[in-house]
Short mmCIF file of C-alpha atoms in Angstrom, two decimals:
data_model
loop_
_atom_site.label_atom_id
_atom_site.label_comp_id
_atom_site.label_asym_id
_atom_site.label_seq_id
_atom_site.Cartn_x
_atom_site.Cartn_y
_atom_site.Cartn_z
CA UNK A 1 -2.77 -11.50 -12.16
CA UNK A 2 -0.24 -9.49 -10.37
CA UNK A 3 2.79 -11.50 -8.45
CA UNK A 4 2.62 -10.87 -4.67
CA UNK A 5 5.41 -9.23 -2.95
CA UNK A 6 4.64 -9.77 1.02
CA UNK A 7 6.26 -7.80 3.77
CA UNK A 8 6.18 -10.05 6.92
CA UNK A 9 7.43 -8.70 10.09
CA UNK A 10 6.68 -6.62 13.42
CA UNK A 11 5.79 -3.21 13.84
CA UNK A 12 8.18 -1.75 11.65
CA UNK A 13 6.62 -3.60 8.85
CA UNK A 14 3.04 -2.72 10.08
CA UNK A 15 4.00 0.82 9.93
CA UNK A 16 5.32 0.81 6.70
CA UNK A 17 2.35 2.40 4.94
CA UNK A 18 2.73 5.66 6.91
CA UNK A 19 3.50 8.79 5.17
CA UNK A 20 7.20 8.17 3.62
CA UNK A 21 6.97 4.44 4.54
CA UNK A 22 8.95 1.90 2.84
CA UNK A 23 6.03 -0.23 2.17
CA UNK A 24 4.12 2.33 0.31
CA UNK A 25 7.29 3.08 -1.61
CA UNK A 26 7.63 -0.28 -2.72
CA UNK A 27 3.92 -0.29 -3.54
CA UNK A 28 4.73 2.71 -5.74
CA UNK A 29 7.48 1.33 -7.53
CA UNK A 30 5.84 -1.89 -8.31
CA UNK A 31 2.68 -0.13 -9.01
CA UNK A 32 0.97 -1.96 -11.99
CA UNK A 33 3.85 -4.58 -11.60
CA UNK A 34 3.38 -6.23 -8.31
CA UNK A 35 0.89 -6.12 -5.28
CA UNK A 36 2.82 -5.44 -2.23
CA UNK A 37 0.93 -7.16 0.61
CA UNK A 38 1.32 -5.93 4.16
CA UNK A 39 1.67 -8.63 6.89
CA UNK A 40 3.06 -6.58 9.81
CA UNK A 41 2.07 -7.46 13.16
CA UNK A 42 3.12 -4.88 15.98
CA UNK A 43 4.73 -6.34 18.85
CA UNK A 44 5.25 -9.81 17.47
CA UNK A 45 8.51 -11.71 17.81
CA UNK A 46 9.87 -14.53 15.72
CA UNK A 47 8.49 -17.09 18.14
CA UNK A 48 4.62 -15.70 17.45
CA UNK A 49 5.58 -15.34 13.65
CA UNK A 50 5.56 -19.26 13.47
CA UNK A 51 1.58 -19.39 14.54
CA UNK A 52 0.90 -17.44 11.50
CA UNK A 53 2.52 -19.32 8.96
CA UNK A 54 0.00 -21.81 8.17
CA UNK A 55 -2.41 -19.20 7.71
CA UNK A 56 -0.51 -16.34 5.78
CA UNK A 57 1.27 -18.81 3.44
CA UNK A 58 -0.83 -22.19 3.11
CA UNK A 59 0.86 -25.13 1.90
CA UNK A 60 -0.60 -26.06 -1.81
CA UNK A 61 -1.49 -22.44 -2.85
CA UNK A 62 -1.97 -22.12 -6.59
CA UNK A 63 -0.40 -18.44 -6.33
CA UNK A 64 2.11 -18.09 -3.50
CA UNK A 65 3.75 -15.01 -3.45
CA UNK A 66 6.97 -14.46 -5.55
CA UNK A 67 9.15 -12.77 -2.77
CA UNK A 68 8.67 -12.34 1.00
CA UNK A 69 10.86 -10.10 3.28
CA UNK A 70 10.88 -11.67 6.99
CA UNK A 71 11.94 -8.84 9.42
CA UNK A 72 11.59 -10.06 12.88
CA UNK A 73 14.36 -9.45 15.81
CA UNK A 74 13.65 -5.84 16.98
CA UNK A 75 11.11 -7.48 19.77
CA UNK A 76 13.03 -10.69 20.21
CA UNK A 77 15.89 -8.71 21.49
CA UNK A 78 14.18 -6.96 24.22
CA UNK A 79 16.38 -7.79 27.40
CA UNK A 80 15.50 -10.48 29.78
CA UNK A 81 14.72 -8.97 33.29
CA UNK A 82 13.85 -5.43 31.98
CA UNK A 83 10.28 -3.94 31.23
CA UNK A 84 9.67 -5.38 27.83
CA UNK A 85 11.05 -9.13 29.02
CA UNK A 86 7.63 -11.10 27.80
CA UNK A 87 8.93 -10.36 24.42
CA UNK A 88 12.38 -11.69 24.93
CA UNK A 89 13.26 -14.57 22.54
CA UNK A 90 16.61 -15.89 23.41
CA UNK A 91 18.99 -15.52 20.12
CA UNK A 92 19.72 -19.15 19.26
CA UNK A 93 15.92 -19.63 19.38
CA UNK A 94 15.64 -16.38 17.10
CA UNK A 95 17.68 -17.93 14.81
CA UNK A 96 15.98 -21.47 14.77
CA UNK A 97 12.63 -19.58 14.49
CA UNK A 98 13.93 -17.63 11.22
CA UNK A 99 14.96 -21.12 9.87
CA UNK A 100 11.63 -22.67 10.47
CA UNK A 101 10.30 -19.57 8.85
CA UNK A 102 12.52 -19.91 5.73
CA UNK A 103 11.72 -23.66 5.61
CA UNK A 104 7.82 -22.83 5.64
CA UNK A 105 8.18 -20.31 2.87
CA UNK A 106 10.25 -22.50 0.54
CA UNK A 107 7.81 -25.45 1.11
CA UNK A 108 5.14 -22.78 0.03
CA UNK A 109 7.07 -22.37 -2.96
CA UNK A 110 10.52 -23.36 -3.65
CA UNK A 111 11.22 -20.45 -6.16
CA UNK A 112 9.89 -17.85 -3.72
CA UNK A 113 12.70 -15.29 -3.00
CA UNK A 114 13.14 -14.93 0.86
CA UNK A 115 14.73 -11.62 2.07
CA UNK A 116 16.03 -11.76 5.58
CA UNK A 117 16.23 -8.11 7.33
CA UNK A 118 17.90 -7.61 10.55
CA UNK A 119 16.42 -5.39 13.47
CA UNK A 120 17.88 -1.90 12.79
CA UNK A 121 20.10 -0.15 15.68
CA UNK A 122 18.85 0.70 19.07
CA UNK A 123 19.15 4.52 20.30
CA UNK A 124 19.28 3.62 24.26
CA UNK A 125 18.92 7.21 24.97
CA UNK A 126 16.04 7.73 22.47
CA UNK A 127 14.20 4.64 24.38
CA UNK A 128 14.85 6.31 27.53
CA UNK A 129 13.47 9.45 26.56
CA UNK A 130 10.67 7.68 25.08
CA UNK A 131 9.80 5.92 28.21
CA UNK A 132 10.04 9.14 30.37
CA UNK A 133 7.56 10.85 27.81
CA UNK A 134 5.16 8.11 28.34
CA UNK A 135 5.70 7.19 31.94
CA UNK A 136 7.20 10.16 33.50
CA UNK A 137 9.41 9.41 36.87
CA UNK A 138 7.99 5.80 36.70
CA UNK A 139 9.82 4.85 33.63
CA UNK A 140 12.59 2.44 33.62
CA UNK A 141 16.14 3.44 34.80
CA UNK A 142 17.58 0.92 32.72
CA UNK A 143 17.02 0.37 28.79
CA UNK A 144 14.88 -2.39 27.70
CA UNK A 145 16.77 -2.81 24.60
CA UNK A 146 20.39 -2.19 23.79
CA UNK A 147 22.28 -1.82 20.64
CA UNK A 148 24.81 -4.19 21.55
CA UNK A 149 22.05 -6.98 21.75
CA UNK A 150 20.42 -6.03 18.83
CA UNK A 151 23.67 -6.69 16.92
CA UNK A 152 23.76 -9.89 18.37
CA UNK A 153 20.50 -10.54 16.72
CA UNK A 154 21.48 -8.93 13.42
CA UNK A 155 24.53 -11.05 13.16
CA UNK A 156 22.67 -14.23 13.64
CA UNK A 157 20.02 -13.13 11.03
CA UNK A 158 23.08 -12.61 8.50
CA UNK A 159 24.64 -15.62 9.28
CA UNK A 160 21.42 -17.75 8.78
CA UNK A 161 21.05 -16.04 5.38
CA UNK A 162 24.49 -16.75 4.57
CA UNK A 163 24.06 -20.61 5.66
CA UNK A 164 20.93 -20.76 3.65
CA UNK A 165 22.09 -18.93 0.42
CA UNK A 166 19.42 -16.17 0.91
CA UNK A 167 19.86 -12.32 0.45
CA UNK A 168 19.97 -10.25 3.75
CA UNK A 169 19.77 -6.65 4.80
CA UNK A 170 22.16 -5.99 7.63
CA UNK A 171 19.84 -2.59 8.55
CA UNK A 172 22.02 -2.72 12.19
CA UNK A 173 25.33 -2.11 10.38
CA UNK A 174 24.16 -0.01 7.32
CA UNK A 175 22.24 2.64 9.39
CA UNK A 176 25.18 3.19 11.81
CA UNK A 177 27.54 3.99 8.59
CA UNK A 178 25.65 7.31 8.91
CA UNK A 179 26.65 9.74 11.51
CA UNK A 180 23.71 10.88 13.65
CA UNK A 181 21.72 7.69 12.85
CA UNK A 182 20.37 7.81 16.22
CA UNK A 183 17.99 10.63 15.54
CA UNK A 184 18.33 11.00 11.76
CA UNK A 185 16.69 7.03 11.34
CA UNK A 186 14.89 6.56 14.67
CA UNK A 187 12.05 8.27 16.14
CA UNK A 188 11.76 7.02 19.55
CA UNK A 189 15.01 4.94 19.36
CA UNK A 190 13.71 1.86 17.67
CA UNK A 191 10.99 2.76 14.99
CA UNK A 192 11.75 4.56 11.93
CA UNK A 193 11.64 8.29 10.80
CA UNK A 194 10.62 8.85 7.18
CA UNK A 195 14.57 8.92 6.49
CA UNK A 196 15.04 5.60 8.09
CA UNK A 197 12.23 4.27 6.33
CA UNK A 198 14.03 5.45 2.91
CA UNK A 199 17.12 3.38 4.17
CA UNK A 200 14.98 0.29 4.38
CA UNK A 201 13.06 0.98 0.99
CA UNK A 202 16.26 1.60 -0.95
CA UNK A 203 17.88 -1.82 0.59
CA UNK A 204 14.77 -3.77 -0.07
CA UNK A 205 14.44 -2.36 -3.50
CA UNK A 206 17.95 -3.19 -4.27
CA UNK A 207 17.93 -6.61 -3.24
CA UNK A 208 14.68 -7.57 -5.17
CA UNK A 209 16.15 -5.59 -8.38
CA UNK A 210 19.49 -7.67 -8.21
CA UNK A 211 17.57 -10.84 -7.51
CA UNK A 212 15.84 -10.54 -10.89
CA UNK A 213 12.66 -8.73 -9.68
CA UNK A 214 13.21 -5.52 -11.17
CA UNK A 215 9.92 -3.12 -11.33
CA UNK A 216 11.40 -1.66 -14.35
CA UNK A 217 11.64 -4.78 -16.43
CA UNK A 218 8.31 -6.40 -15.30
CA UNK A 219 5.35 -6.15 -17.46
CA UNK A 220 2.40 -3.88 -16.68
CA UNK A 221 -0.46 -5.74 -15.85
CA UNK A 222 -2.59 -3.79 -18.80
CA UNK A 223 -1.34 -1.99 -21.48
CA UNK A 224 0.30 1.37 -20.85
CA UNK A 225 -1.73 4.14 -22.39
CA UNK A 226 1.07 4.88 -24.94
CA UNK A 227 0.14 1.50 -26.58
CA UNK A 228 -3.44 1.80 -26.66
CA UNK A 229 -5.07 1.89 -30.16
CA UNK A 230 -7.76 4.77 -29.30
CA UNK A 231 -9.60 4.26 -32.28
CA UNK A 232 -10.12 0.62 -31.67
CA UNK A 233 -9.25 -0.07 -27.93
CA UNK A 234 -10.50 -3.39 -28.24
CA UNK A 235 -7.86 -4.42 -30.33
CA UNK A 236 -5.14 -3.43 -28.11
CA UNK A 237 -6.90 -5.27 -25.25
CA UNK A 238 -7.84 -8.60 -27.52
CA UNK A 239 -4.04 -8.74 -28.30
CA UNK A 240 -2.59 -8.10 -24.95
CA UNK A 241 -5.01 -9.78 -22.59
CA UNK A 242 -5.42 -13.11 -24.07
CA UNK B 1 -8.32 -13.77 5.44
CA UNK B 2 -8.56 -9.92 5.27
CA UNK B 3 -11.29 -8.33 3.24
CA UNK B 4 -10.21 -6.39 0.28
CA UNK B 5 -10.90 -2.83 -0.78
CA UNK B 6 -9.82 -2.13 -4.10
CA UNK B 7 -9.02 1.20 -5.71
CA UNK B 8 -9.97 1.36 -9.25
CA UNK B 9 -9.37 4.25 -11.31
CA UNK B 10 -6.79 6.21 -13.29
CA UNK B 11 -3.41 8.14 -12.39
CA UNK B 12 -4.88 9.50 -9.74
CA UNK B 13 -5.32 6.20 -8.19
CA UNK B 14 -2.12 4.85 -9.72
CA UNK B 15 -0.33 7.53 -7.82
CA UNK B 16 -2.01 7.45 -4.20
CA UNK B 17 0.82 5.28 -2.92
CA UNK B 18 3.50 7.97 -3.48
CA UNK B 19 4.51 9.93 -0.41
CA UNK B 20 1.29 11.23 1.39
CA UNK B 21 -1.04 9.50 -0.98
CA UNK B 22 -4.44 8.74 -0.19
CA UNK B 23 -4.06 4.81 -0.91
CA UNK B 24 -0.98 4.41 1.26
CA UNK B 25 -3.19 6.32 4.32
CA UNK B 26 -5.98 3.82 3.61
CA UNK B 27 -3.61 0.90 3.78
CA UNK B 28 -2.23 2.42 7.19
CA UNK B 29 -5.54 3.01 8.62
CA UNK B 30 -6.68 -0.65 7.54
CA UNK B 31 -3.57 -2.22 8.46
CA UNK B 32 -4.42 -5.66 10.17
CA UNK B 33 -8.22 -5.04 9.09
CA UNK B 34 -8.29 -4.97 5.22
CA UNK B 35 -5.94 -5.37 2.49
CA UNK B 36 -6.05 -2.26 0.10
CA UNK B 37 -5.52 -3.12 -3.52
CA UNK B 38 -4.07 -0.85 -5.95
CA UNK B 39 -5.67 -0.97 -9.23
CA UNK B 40 -4.92 2.23 -10.67
CA UNK B 41 -4.00 2.82 -14.57
CA UNK B 42 -2.70 6.24 -15.63
CA UNK B 43 -4.31 7.62 -18.83
CA UNK B 44 -7.19 5.13 -18.70
CA UNK B 45 -10.77 6.45 -19.07
CA UNK B 46 -14.29 4.82 -18.21
CA UNK B 47 -14.32 3.46 -22.05
CA UNK B 48 -10.80 1.64 -21.34
CA UNK B 49 -12.15 0.39 -17.80
CA UNK B 50 -14.63 -1.68 -19.17
CA UNK B 51 -12.03 -3.74 -20.84
CA UNK B 52 -10.52 -4.58 -17.50
CA UNK B 53 -13.52 -5.63 -15.61
CA UNK B 54 -13.66 -9.24 -16.24
CA UNK B 55 -10.24 -9.74 -15.33
CA UNK B 56 -10.14 -7.39 -12.25
CA UNK B 57 -13.27 -8.45 -10.90
CA UNK B 58 -14.20 -12.17 -12.25
CA UNK B 59 -17.42 -13.21 -11.76
CA UNK B 60 -18.18 -16.03 -9.45
CA UNK B 61 -15.20 -15.30 -7.49
CA UNK B 62 -15.15 -16.86 -3.92
CA UNK B 63 -13.59 -13.57 -2.14
CA UNK B 64 -14.55 -10.74 -3.85
CA UNK B 65 -13.98 -7.53 -2.53
CA UNK B 66 -15.67 -5.88 0.24
CA UNK B 67 -15.60 -2.27 -1.20
CA UNK B 68 -14.50 -0.45 -4.37
CA UNK B 69 -13.61 2.95 -5.32
CA UNK B 70 -14.62 4.03 -8.75
CA UNK B 71 -12.50 6.93 -9.78
CA UNK B 72 -12.45 7.91 -13.48
CA UNK B 73 -13.52 11.05 -15.35
CA UNK B 74 -10.56 13.47 -15.28
CA UNK B 75 -9.15 11.81 -18.83
CA UNK B 76 -12.78 11.37 -20.08
CA UNK B 77 -13.26 15.11 -19.39
CA UNK B 78 -10.51 15.97 -21.94
CA UNK B 79 -11.80 18.43 -24.60
CA UNK B 80 -12.40 17.21 -28.00
CA UNK B 81 -10.33 19.18 -30.81
CA UNK B 82 -7.60 19.73 -28.40
CA UNK B 83 -4.24 18.02 -27.49
CA UNK B 84 -5.61 15.16 -25.31
CA UNK B 85 -8.67 14.58 -27.62
CA UNK B 86 -7.86 10.94 -27.87
CA UNK B 87 -8.90 10.33 -24.33
CA UNK B 88 -12.13 12.27 -24.56
CA UNK B 89 -15.29 10.35 -23.71
CA UNK B 90 -18.85 12.12 -24.45
CA UNK B 91 -20.35 12.65 -20.82
CA UNK B 92 -23.21 10.56 -21.75
CA UNK B 93 -20.97 7.36 -22.35
CA UNK B 94 -19.11 8.52 -19.65
CA UNK B 95 -21.98 8.22 -17.33
CA UNK B 96 -23.21 4.91 -19.09
CA UNK B 97 -19.56 3.23 -18.57
CA UNK B 98 -19.70 4.13 -14.95
CA UNK B 99 -23.33 2.42 -14.84
CA UNK B 100 -21.86 -0.83 -16.63
CA UNK B 101 -18.88 -0.65 -14.29
CA UNK B 102 -21.30 -0.87 -11.06
CA UNK B 103 -23.43 -3.22 -12.56
CA UNK B 104 -20.61 -5.60 -13.02
CA UNK B 105 -19.42 -4.81 -9.64
CA UNK B 106 -22.80 -5.88 -7.99
CA UNK B 107 -22.88 -8.89 -10.31
CA UNK B 108 -19.72 -9.82 -8.77
CA UNK B 109 -21.09 -9.54 -5.36
CA UNK B 110 -24.12 -7.84 -4.56
CA UNK B 111 -23.13 -6.68 -1.23
CA UNK B 112 -19.84 -5.25 -2.37
CA UNK B 113 -19.80 -1.12 -1.21
CA UNK B 114 -19.12 0.66 -4.51
CA UNK B 115 -18.30 4.47 -4.10
CA UNK B 116 -18.15 6.62 -6.90
CA UNK B 117 -15.55 9.46 -7.06
CA UNK B 118 -15.81 12.25 -9.52
CA UNK B 119 -13.06 13.93 -11.26
CA UNK B 120 -11.08 16.52 -9.12
CA UNK B 121 -11.53 20.30 -10.47
CA UNK B 122 -8.76 21.47 -12.90
CA UNK B 123 -6.79 24.37 -12.48
CA UNK B 124 -6.43 25.54 -16.13
CA UNK B 125 -3.52 27.93 -15.45
CA UNK B 126 -1.63 25.29 -13.82
CA UNK B 127 -2.16 23.01 -16.69
CA UNK B 128 -0.87 25.62 -19.43
CA UNK B 129 2.16 26.04 -17.08
CA UNK B 130 2.74 22.47 -17.06
CA UNK B 131 2.55 22.07 -20.63
CA UNK B 132 5.01 24.85 -21.15
CA UNK B 133 7.42 23.27 -18.63
CA UNK B 134 7.36 20.27 -21.04
CA UNK B 135 7.13 21.71 -24.55
CA UNK B 136 8.25 25.33 -24.48
CA UNK B 137 6.84 27.45 -27.15
CA UNK B 138 5.15 24.53 -28.80
CA UNK B 139 2.78 24.09 -26.01
CA UNK B 140 -0.52 24.05 -26.66
CA UNK B 141 -2.39 27.78 -26.77
CA UNK B 142 -5.76 26.49 -25.28
CA UNK B 143 -6.15 24.25 -22.35
CA UNK B 144 -7.11 20.49 -22.91
CA UNK B 145 -9.35 20.38 -19.91
CA UNK B 146 -11.37 22.89 -18.25
CA UNK B 147 -12.75 23.35 -14.87
CA UNK B 148 -16.14 23.65 -15.97
CA UNK B 149 -16.00 20.82 -18.20
CA UNK B 150 -14.75 18.47 -15.43
CA UNK B 151 -17.59 19.87 -13.27
CA UNK B 152 -20.05 18.47 -16.14
CA UNK B 153 -18.60 15.18 -15.67
CA UNK B 154 -18.57 15.26 -11.69
CA UNK B 155 -22.13 16.15 -11.91
CA UNK B 156 -23.17 13.01 -14.16
CA UNK B 157 -21.21 10.68 -11.64
CA UNK B 158 -23.09 12.12 -8.44
CA UNK B 159 -26.34 11.99 -10.32
CA UNK B 160 -25.70 8.49 -11.30
CA UNK B 161 -24.72 7.52 -7.71
CA UNK B 162 -27.98 8.93 -6.62
CA UNK B 163 -30.02 7.03 -9.11
CA UNK B 164 -28.16 3.83 -7.83
CA UNK B 165 -28.22 4.41 -4.24
CA UNK B 166 -24.61 4.43 -3.99
CA UNK B 167 -22.14 6.55 -1.76
CA UNK B 168 -20.28 9.19 -3.92
CA UNK B 169 -17.85 11.80 -3.22
CA UNK B 170 -17.85 15.18 -5.27
CA UNK B 171 -14.21 15.99 -5.30
CA UNK B 172 -14.69 18.65 -7.67
CA UNK B 173 -17.11 20.60 -5.33
CA UNK B 174 -15.36 19.65 -1.90
CA UNK B 175 -11.83 20.93 -3.20
CA UNK B 176 -13.27 24.37 -4.57
CA UNK B 177 -14.68 25.23 -1.15
CA UNK B 178 -11.10 25.74 -0.11
CA UNK B 179 -9.77 29.12 -0.75
CA UNK B 180 -6.35 28.56 -3.02
CA UNK B 181 -7.22 25.04 -4.07
CA UNK B 182 -5.58 25.51 -7.50
CA UNK B 183 -2.11 25.22 -6.21
CA UNK B 184 -3.01 23.75 -2.58
CA UNK B 185 -4.50 20.68 -3.85
CA UNK B 186 -3.30 20.24 -7.56
CA UNK B 187 0.35 19.83 -8.61
CA UNK B 188 -0.05 20.26 -12.26
CA UNK B 189 -3.29 21.63 -12.66
CA UNK B 190 -4.86 18.04 -12.37
CA UNK B 191 -3.08 15.45 -10.28
CA UNK B 192 -2.77 16.02 -6.30
CA UNK B 193 -0.30 17.34 -4.01
CA UNK B 194 -0.06 15.81 -0.50
CA UNK B 195 -2.64 18.22 0.63
CA UNK B 196 -4.86 17.14 -2.49
CA UNK B 197 -4.17 13.52 -1.19
CA UNK B 198 -5.40 13.98 2.19
CA UNK B 199 -8.60 15.52 1.03
CA UNK B 200 -9.35 12.35 -0.94
CA UNK B 201 -8.27 10.06 2.12
CA UNK B 202 -10.56 12.09 4.26
CA UNK B 203 -13.43 11.66 2.23
CA UNK B 204 -12.99 7.86 1.25
CA UNK B 205 -12.49 6.88 4.96
CA UNK B 206 -15.49 8.94 6.02
CA UNK B 207 -17.63 7.15 3.18
CA UNK B 208 -16.17 3.69 4.30
CA UNK B 209 -16.86 4.57 7.90
CA UNK B 210 -20.37 5.54 7.67
CA UNK B 211 -21.28 2.73 5.20
CA UNK B 212 -20.39 0.12 8.34
CA UNK B 213 -16.78 -0.57 7.12
CA UNK B 214 -14.92 1.37 9.88
CA UNK B 215 -11.26 0.44 10.47
CA UNK B 216 -11.53 0.92 14.26
CA UNK B 217 -14.03 -1.59 14.51
CA UNK B 218 -13.08 -4.36 12.22
CA UNK B 219 -11.30 -7.22 13.84
CA UNK B 220 -7.42 -7.51 13.73
CA UNK B 221 -6.48 -10.33 11.61
CA UNK B 222 -4.39 -11.92 14.35
CA UNK B 223 -4.48 -11.22 17.94
CA UNK B 224 -3.33 -7.80 19.01
CA UNK B 225 0.00 -7.97 21.11
CA UNK B 226 -1.86 -6.78 24.28
CA UNK B 227 -4.27 -9.86 24.15
CA UNK B 228 -1.49 -12.57 23.71
CA UNK B 229 -0.70 -15.02 26.80
CA UNK B 230 3.01 -14.60 26.53
CA UNK B 231 3.73 -17.55 28.64
CA UNK B 232 1.58 -20.02 26.42
CA UNK B 233 1.13 -17.92 23.27
CA UNK B 234 -0.10 -21.38 21.82
CA UNK B 235 -3.46 -20.96 23.78
CA UNK B 236 -4.01 -17.58 22.04
CA UNK B 237 -3.77 -18.76 18.83
CA UNK B 238 -5.63 -22.17 19.38
CA UNK B 239 -8.45 -19.86 20.70
CA UNK B 240 -8.42 -16.79 18.24
CA UNK B 241 -7.65 -18.48 15.07
CA UNK B 242 -9.68 -21.81 14.80
#
């Protein structure tokens, strides 16, 4: 009965139901209004995402999602020639993959609200510290991701949204507006702290609200307890459920 | 593709995706394994729950949930003759309503794991303080719920689970094993703190695990990134998705 809002992305989406996570916060905001469906795949890139589309968003579905966040790029932007090279997707291909994802979603449902989210900024020092905590002296000497490169991918994501007339969230820019963003918003230079999650939540909630999907104005899926005829509850449910 | 685990209950379920909430924690644990579907209705009793069954769990569904937690009673146990009287459901009827809910769920799917959860204990002092913070001097002089009465409902819930051969979680007893449970686990004498949520999470996770639904042994809905052939990803997805 409830409409579905799908969160489609990589580990930053997969981890969004941890304590303080942006997905869980959306599920709480949309409680009784919409189902927040978690489709996050740690380590995945926009290239891998293409293989999932037909399964996650089958064409001809009678009940496609009303909205989907598409949140890839953090892995695509891993540098060629460094330790996470296998995840690297060239930026032109990243943009083209996002375009194919959007086209598939719109073919699935032309009214689906598709929200493109850029990768967050990268704290290179934080990435190095994280690598050293895992691998000690064997850790890479050069970071496998740079903030500059994440910014290149972010710009392509925002540009594509503009081309296609879709809302976008430029996390890369937004987070860097706050002093100390490196440690405030990022736990290991790449993934989000609770405060970083709060930024994503606020941005996604705002975009959904501005795009005519505000939780506050969507109907409850069953009568609010204040509207129930407690002596004759069957009357309440007969009136409101048929 | 993913199996569904439904959380069906009142406000303690509806609020389970707040920060530190037990529903969100389950969604994180079962990420890539199962969808945690939130069906919490603040203020609802087992009597009202009956009106929802045909909509939430339609008979003849081709993909019924694999498991459902049924978590009512906190409102049913509101005392007759006090300020929340309208929610009161006599304990015999509460037990009978739970039985009807279980029968419907089993008719929906005979293999569905149905987990009965008792109401948590009540901190009467906390309830009074909460009422005074809302209504000042006009607040009730007698609590609208008592811990003793919540215990009566909890026992009926556990007894029914035993009769029907279902797993149950006796939150009322479990929480009272910990000294200072009144403020540690309850925020307003009735609803859960983050630590109270953690108790529910641990209990539900344990019951699901013991009933052959452990997240750790369920398959990922798509290949883990460590299993991907990065040079020829199409091979990975051809093998694992068909």
